[in-house]
Coordinates of C-alpha atoms in Angstrom, one line a residue:
M17 CA -38.5 99.7 28.6
K18 CA -40.3 98.0 31.7
E19 CA -42.0 94.5 32.8
V20 CA -45.6 94.7 33.8
S21 CA -47.7 92.1 34.3
Q22 CA -50.8 91.0 32.2
K23 CA -54.0 92.4 33.9
T24 CA -52.3 95.7 33.3
K25 CA -52.0 95.5 29.8
N26 CA -54.2 96.7 26.7
L27 CA -52.8 94.4 24.2
T28 CA -54.6 94.4 20.8
D29 CA -56.6 91.6 20.0
I30 CA -53.5 89.7 17.5
E31 CA -51.1 91.0 20.7
D32 CA -53.4 88.7 23.0
E33 CA -53.5 85.1 20.8
I34 CA -49.5 86.3 20.7
F35 CA -49.2 86.0 24.7
R36 CA -52.0 83.4 24.9
L37 CA -50.0 80.7 22.5
L38 CA -46.7 81.1 24.5
K39 CA -47.5 80.6 27.3
K40 CA -50.7 78.0 27.1
Q41 CA -48.3 75.5 24.6
L42 CA -44.9 76.5 25.4
S43 CA -45.7 76.5 29.7
I44 CA -42.2 78.3 30.6
K45 CA -42.6 82.0 30.7
V46 CA -42.9 84.6 28.8
S47 CA -42.5 88.2 30.7
L48 CA -44.6 91.0 29.0
I49 CA -41.7 94.6 27.9
Y50 CA -43.4 98.0 27.1
L51 CA -41.5 100.0 24.5
S52 CA -43.4 103.7 26.2
Q53 CA -41.9 105.1 22.9
E54 CA -43.0 102.6 20.4
N55 CA -46.5 101.6 22.5
Q56 CA -45.2 98.2 21.6
Y57 CA -45.2 95.0 23.6
I58 CA -42.5 92.6 22.7
F59 CA -42.6 89.0 24.6
H60 CA -39.6 88.1 26.3
L61 CA -39.0 83.9 26.8
P62 CA -36.2 84.2 28.1
S63 CA -35.6 79.9 29.0
K64 CA -35.0 79.9 24.8
N65 CA -33.3 83.9 24.4
K66 CA -36.4 84.8 21.8
I67 CA -38.7 87.5 22.3
V68 CA -41.8 88.0 19.4
L69 CA -43.4 90.8 18.7
S70 CA -46.6 91.8 16.3
K71 CA -45.7 95.2 14.9
P72 CA -46.2 96.4 11.6
F73 CA -42.5 97.0 9.5
P74 CA -43.6 98.9 5.9
D75 CA -40.1 98.4 4.7
E76 CA -37.0 96.7 5.8
R77 CA -34.9 100.3 7.1
R78 CA -38.1 101.1 9.6
L79 CA -38.0 97.4 11.4
L80 CA -33.6 98.2 11.3
H81 CA -34.4 100.9 13.0
F82 CA -36.2 99.4 14.9
L83 CA -33.9 97.3 16.4
M84 CA -31.5 100.1 17.0
E85 CA -33.7 100.8 19.0
I86 CA -34.3 97.7 21.1
E87 CA -30.2 96.3 20.9
A88 CA -29.1 97.0 24.0
F89 CA -32.0 94.5 24.9
I90 CA -31.2 92.4 22.4
V91 CA -27.1 92.3 23.5
Q92 CA -28.6 92.1 28.4
N93 CA -30.3 89.7 27.3
G94 CA -29.0 87.1 25.0
I95 CA -31.7 87.3 21.9
K96 CA -31.0 85.1 19.9
Q97 CA -33.7 84.3 17.8
I98 CA -36.4 87.8 17.0
T99 CA -40.2 86.8 15.0
I100 CA -42.3 89.1 14.1
V101 CA -45.8 88.1 13.6
T102 CA -47.0 90.0 11.6
K103 CA -50.4 89.7 8.5
E104 CA -49.0 88.5 5.9
K105 CA -45.5 89.0 5.3
T106 CA -42.6 86.5 5.3
A107 CA -39.5 87.6 5.8
I108 CA -35.4 87.2 6.9
V109 CA -33.6 89.4 7.5
R110 CA -29.4 90.2 8.7
H111 CA -28.8 91.5 12.2
P112 CA -25.4 90.8 14.0
F113 CA -26.4 89.7 17.2
S114 CA -30.2 88.3 16.2
D115 CA -31.5 85.7 13.8
V116 CA -34.7 88.0 12.8
K117 CA -38.0 86.6 10.8
L118 CA -40.8 87.7 10.1
I119 CA -44.1 85.4 9.5
P120 CA -48.0 85.4 9.4
F121 CA -49.7 85.0 12.1
D122 CA -51.5 82.1 10.4
V123 CA -48.2 80.4 9.3
W124 CA -46.4 81.1 13.0
S125 CA -49.4 79.6 15.1
L126 CA -49.3 76.5 13.2
E127 CA -46.5 75.4 15.2
F128 CA -48.3 75.0 18.2

């Protein structure tokens, strides 16, 4: 995992919109973390102990496997909440270190 600047990123449209909403509406530091093995970006909000990501998970088993892969990051950074922005899926997943919720983009964006 490495932090990257917005200028060097190659975000999808949805990731770009998530990044824009987080930066503009929250007016807090948002770190962009790149996971090379997953070809995935994580939006880390250090002051809120939260991460946001946009990644489709076909089933809960794959989601739990992904969370295991980033568990060291979760623990080291005191992440208490993980929000996964989806196209339409809604769910709450049990995880020992963080609250994990899957929420559709249109619902998530209304929080701002």
